[in-house]
Amino acid sequence: MMVRTKSAITKKIRHKDNMGIRFLYNTLPGRIMLKALVRPSVSAIFGFFMDSRPSNLLVGKFVKRNNIDMGEYENAKYRSFNDFFTRKVKDGLRPFPDNARDLAAACDARLTAYPITDGGLFRIKNSEYDVAALLKDKSLADEYTGGICLIFRLTPDDYHRYSYIDNGEILSTKKIKGVLHTVRPISQRRYKIYAQNAREYTVMLTENFGKVIQVEVGALFVGRIKNHAAGGAFKRGAEKGMFEFGGSTIVMLFQKDRAAISETIYENTRRDKETIVKMGSKIGTVYEPGSA
């Protein structure tokens, strides 16, 4: 088994959404309200409150409701909810594999994996995604034909900082404006969220996996994606950035014959399940001829 997990390795993608989210996405009045709520300006207002001292009052209930083990995190006094939400884990709790040719998860998440077809497409449930639309760059997208798309979906109880998967160098970065739908599966039935939501991506030349693209996708009430650098060299396991309040998503694109993903992850994806991973857990290896 290549994936280190909590008590179980998978959860069905069709998990139970809370009543508020079901109202917004499954009812006509809710969808009318949703048109306003997905605007980045609304998330900015919400984010302003989450940066304030009074938002600290929400921390206790949030920890209890999401069964968060605070023993994993550094002891700290949080000045706001966002300060709590971007808390750091204790040293040594998210180790990367010793072998640099092992592919490790960039973050805590629910992971699915999809092949990128010859047409530059990948399909998630009933939605077909175009890599060119995701990146707003057809020439760059064409480089990933026949490759692999990994979707790391973070939930509120996950660690919301993310790391570099290998040593390498940042080639370019790009921010794309958009709306801010929830990244929960319920929204995927109506919207192509990864191509519509606000997002930013980094093109990285890595030592072991070639030219990799990492896309951070914003979500409902998550107006801020905080990456630490827009250029320069980076080290495997070093922190790349963080999401502020809410669950969100990282999309990673690998070129053809660069990475071999665990068959467990592929099989779970085919069965409409997500594989629970922790930052640093092994999810694959460098591609070797005959390994796929």
Coordinates of N, CA, C and O in Angstrom, one line a residue, residues 177-237:
K177 N -8.7 35.2 -12.8 CA -9.9 35.6 -12.1 C -11.0 34.7 -12.3 O -11.1 34.0 -13.4
G178 N -11.9 34.6 -11.4 CA -13.1 33.8 -11.6 C -14.0 33.9 -10.4 O -13.8 34.8 -9.5
V179 N -15.0 33.0 -10.3 CA -16.0 33.0 -9.2 C -15.4 32.1 -8.1 O -14.3 31.5 -8.2
L180 N -16.3 31.8 -7.1 CA -15.8 31.0 -6.0 C -16.9 30.0 -5.5 O -17.4 30.2 -4.4
H181 N -17.1 29.0 -6.3 CA -18.0 27.9 -6.0 C -17.4 27.1 -4.9 O -16.1 27.0 -4.8
T182 N -18.2 26.4 -4.1 CA -17.7 25.4 -3.2 C -17.0 24.3 -4.1 O -17.4 24.0 -5.2
V183 N -16.0 23.6 -3.5 CA -15.3 22.5 -4.2 C -15.9 21.2 -3.8 O -15.4 20.2 -4.2
R184 N -16.9 21.2 -3.0 CA -17.6 19.9 -2.7 C -18.2 19.3 -3.9 O -18.6 20.0 -4.8
P185 N -18.3 17.9 -3.9 CA -18.8 17.3 -5.1 C -20.2 17.8 -5.6 O -20.5 17.7 -6.7
I186 N -21.0 18.3 -4.6 CA -22.3 18.7 -5.0 C -22.3 19.8 -6.1 O -23.2 19.8 -7.0
S187 N -21.3 20.6 -6.1 CA -21.2 21.7 -7.1 C -20.8 21.2 -8.5 O -21.1 21.8 -9.5
Q188 N -20.1 20.0 -8.5 CA -19.7 19.5 -9.8 C -20.8 19.0 -10.7 O -20.6 18.8 -11.9
R189 N -22.0 18.8 -10.1 CA -23.1 18.4 -10.9 C -23.6 19.5 -11.8 O -24.3 19.2 -12.8
R190 N -23.4 20.7 -11.5 CA -23.9 21.9 -12.3 C -22.8 22.8 -12.9 O -23.1 23.4 -13.9
Y191 N -21.6 22.8 -12.3 CA -20.6 23.7 -12.7 C -19.3 23.1 -12.9 O -18.9 22.1 -12.2
K192 N -18.5 23.6 -13.9 CA -17.1 23.1 -14.1 C -16.2 24.0 -13.2 O -15.6 24.9 -13.6
I193 N -16.2 23.6 -11.9 CA -15.7 24.5 -10.9 C -14.2 24.8 -11.1 O -13.7 25.9 -10.8
Y194 N -13.4 23.8 -11.6 CA -12.0 24.0 -11.7 C -11.6 24.9 -12.8 O -10.5 25.5 -12.8
A195 N -12.5 25.1 -13.8 CA -12.3 26.0 -14.9 C -13.0 27.3 -14.7 O -12.8 28.2 -15.5
Q196 N -13.9 27.4 -13.7 CA -14.6 28.6 -13.4 C -14.1 29.4 -12.2 O -14.3 30.6 -12.1
N197 N -13.6 28.7 -11.2 CA -13.3 29.3 -10.0 C -12.0 30.1 -10.1 O -11.1 29.8 -11.0
A198 N -11.8 31.1 -9.3 CA -10.5 31.9 -9.2 C -9.4 30.9 -8.9 O -9.6 30.0 -8.0
R199 N -8.3 31.0 -9.5 CA -7.2 30.1 -9.3 C -5.9 30.7 -9.7 O -5.8 31.7 -10.3
E200 N -4.8 30.1 -9.2 CA -3.5 30.5 -9.7 C -2.6 29.2 -9.8 O -2.9 28.2 -9.1
Y201 N -1.7 29.3 -10.8 CA -0.9 28.1 -11.0 C 0.6 28.4 -11.1 O 1.0 29.6 -11.5
T202 N 1.4 27.4 -10.8 CA 2.8 27.5 -10.9 C 3.4 26.4 -11.8 O 3.0 25.3 -11.7
V203 N 4.2 26.8 -12.8 CA 4.8 25.9 -13.7 C 6.2 25.6 -13.1 O 7.0 26.6 -12.9
M204 N 6.5 24.4 -12.8 CA 7.7 24.0 -12.1 C 8.6 23.0 -12.9 O 8.0 22.0 -13.3
L205 N 9.8 23.2 -13.0 CA 10.7 22.2 -13.5 C 11.4 21.5 -12.4 O 12.1 22.0 -11.6
T206 N 11.0 20.2 -12.2 CA 11.4 19.4 -11.1 C 12.5 18.4 -11.5 O 12.6 18.0 -12.7
E207 N 13.3 18.0 -10.5 CA 14.4 17.1 -10.8 C 14.0 15.7 -11.2 O 14.6 15.1 -12.1
N208 N 12.9 15.2 -10.6 CA 12.5 13.8 -10.9 C 11.3 13.6 -11.7 O 11.1 12.5 -12.3
F209 N 10.4 14.6 -11.8 CA 9.1 14.5 -12.5 C 8.9 15.4 -13.6 O 7.8 15.5 -14.2
G210 N 10.0 16.1 -14.1 CA 9.9 16.9 -15.2 C 9.1 18.2 -14.9 O 9.1 18.7 -13.8
K211 N 8.4 18.7 -16.0 CA 7.7 19.9 -15.9 C 6.3 19.7 -15.3 O 5.4 19.1 -16.0
V212 N 6.1 20.1 -14.1 CA 4.9 19.9 -13.4 C 4.1 21.2 -13.2 O 4.7 22.2 -12.9
I213 N 2.8 21.2 -13.3 CA 2.0 22.3 -13.0 C 1.1 22.1 -11.8 O 0.5 21.1 -11.7
Q214 N 1.2 23.0 -10.9 CA 0.4 23.0 -9.7 C -0.6 24.1 -9.7 O -0.2 25.3 -9.7
V215 N -1.9 23.8 -9.6 CA -3.0 24.8 -9.7 C -3.7 24.8 -8.3 O -4.2 23.8 -7.9
E216 N -3.7 26.0 -7.7 CA -4.4 26.2 -6.4 C -5.8 26.8 -6.8 O -5.8 27.9 -7.5
V217 N -6.9 26.2 -6.4 CA -8.2 26.6 -6.8 C -8.9 27.2 -5.6 O -9.0 26.6 -4.5
G218 N -9.4 28.4 -5.7 CA -10.2 29.0 -4.6 C -11.6 28.4 -4.5 O -12.0 27.7 -5.4
A219 N -12.2 28.7 -3.4 CA -13.6 28.1 -3.2 C -14.5 29.1 -2.4 O -14.1 30.2 -2.1
L220 N -15.7 28.7 -2.3 CA -16.7 29.5 -1.6 C -16.2 30.0 -0.3 O -15.8 29.3 0.6
F221 N -16.1 31.4 -0.2 CA -15.6 32.1 1.0 C -14.1 31.9 1.2 O -13.5 32.2 2.2
V222 N -13.4 31.3 0.2 CA -11.9 31.3 0.2 C -11.4 32.2 -0.9 O -11.1 31.8 -2.0
G223 N -11.2 33.5 -0.5 CA -10.8 34.4 -1.5 C -9.3 34.5 -1.6 O -8.8 35.2 -2.6
R224 N -8.6 33.9 -0.7 CA -7.1 34.1 -0.7 C -6.3 32.8 -0.7 O -6.5 32.0 0.1
I225 N -5.5 32.8 -1.8 CA -4.5 31.7 -1.9 C -3.2 32.4 -1.7 O -2.9 33.4 -2.3
K226 N -2.4 31.9 -0.7 CA -1.2 32.6 -0.3 C 0.0 31.7 -0.7 O 0.4 30.9 0.1
N227 N 0.6 32.0 -1.8 CA 1.9 31.3 -2.2 C 3.0 32.2 -1.8 O 3.0 33.4 -1.8
H228 N 4.1 31.6 -1.3 CA 5.2 32.3 -0.8 C 6.2 32.9 -1.8 O 6.9 33.9 -1.5
A229 N 6.3 32.3 -3.0 CA 7.2 32.8 -4.0 C 6.7 32.7 -5.4 O 5.9 31.8 -5.7
A230 N 7.1 33.6 -6.2 CA 6.7 33.7 -7.6 C 7.8 33.2 -8.6 O 7.6 33.2 -9.8
G231 N 9.0 32.9 -8.0 CA 10.1 32.5 -8.8 C 11.2 32.0 -7.9 O 11.1 32.0 -6.7
G232 N 12.2 31.4 -8.6 CA 13.4 30.9 -7.9 C 13.4 29.4 -7.7 O 12.4 28.7 -8.1
A233 N 14.4 28.9 -7.0 CA 14.5 27.5 -6.7 C 13.7 27.1 -5.5 O 13.4 28.0 -4.6
F234 N 13.4 25.8 -5.3 CA 12.7 25.3 -4.2 C 13.2 23.9 -3.8 O 13.8 23.3 -4.6
K235 N 12.9 23.5 -2.6 CA 13.3 22.2 -2.1 C 12.1 21.3 -1.8 O 11.1 21.8 -1.4
R236 N 12.3 20.0 -2.0 CA 11.3 19.0 -1.8 C 10.9 19.1 -0.3 O 11.7 19.1 0.6
G237 N 9.5 19.2 -0.1 CA 9.0 19.2 1.3 C 8.9 20.6 1.8 O 8.3 20.8 2.9

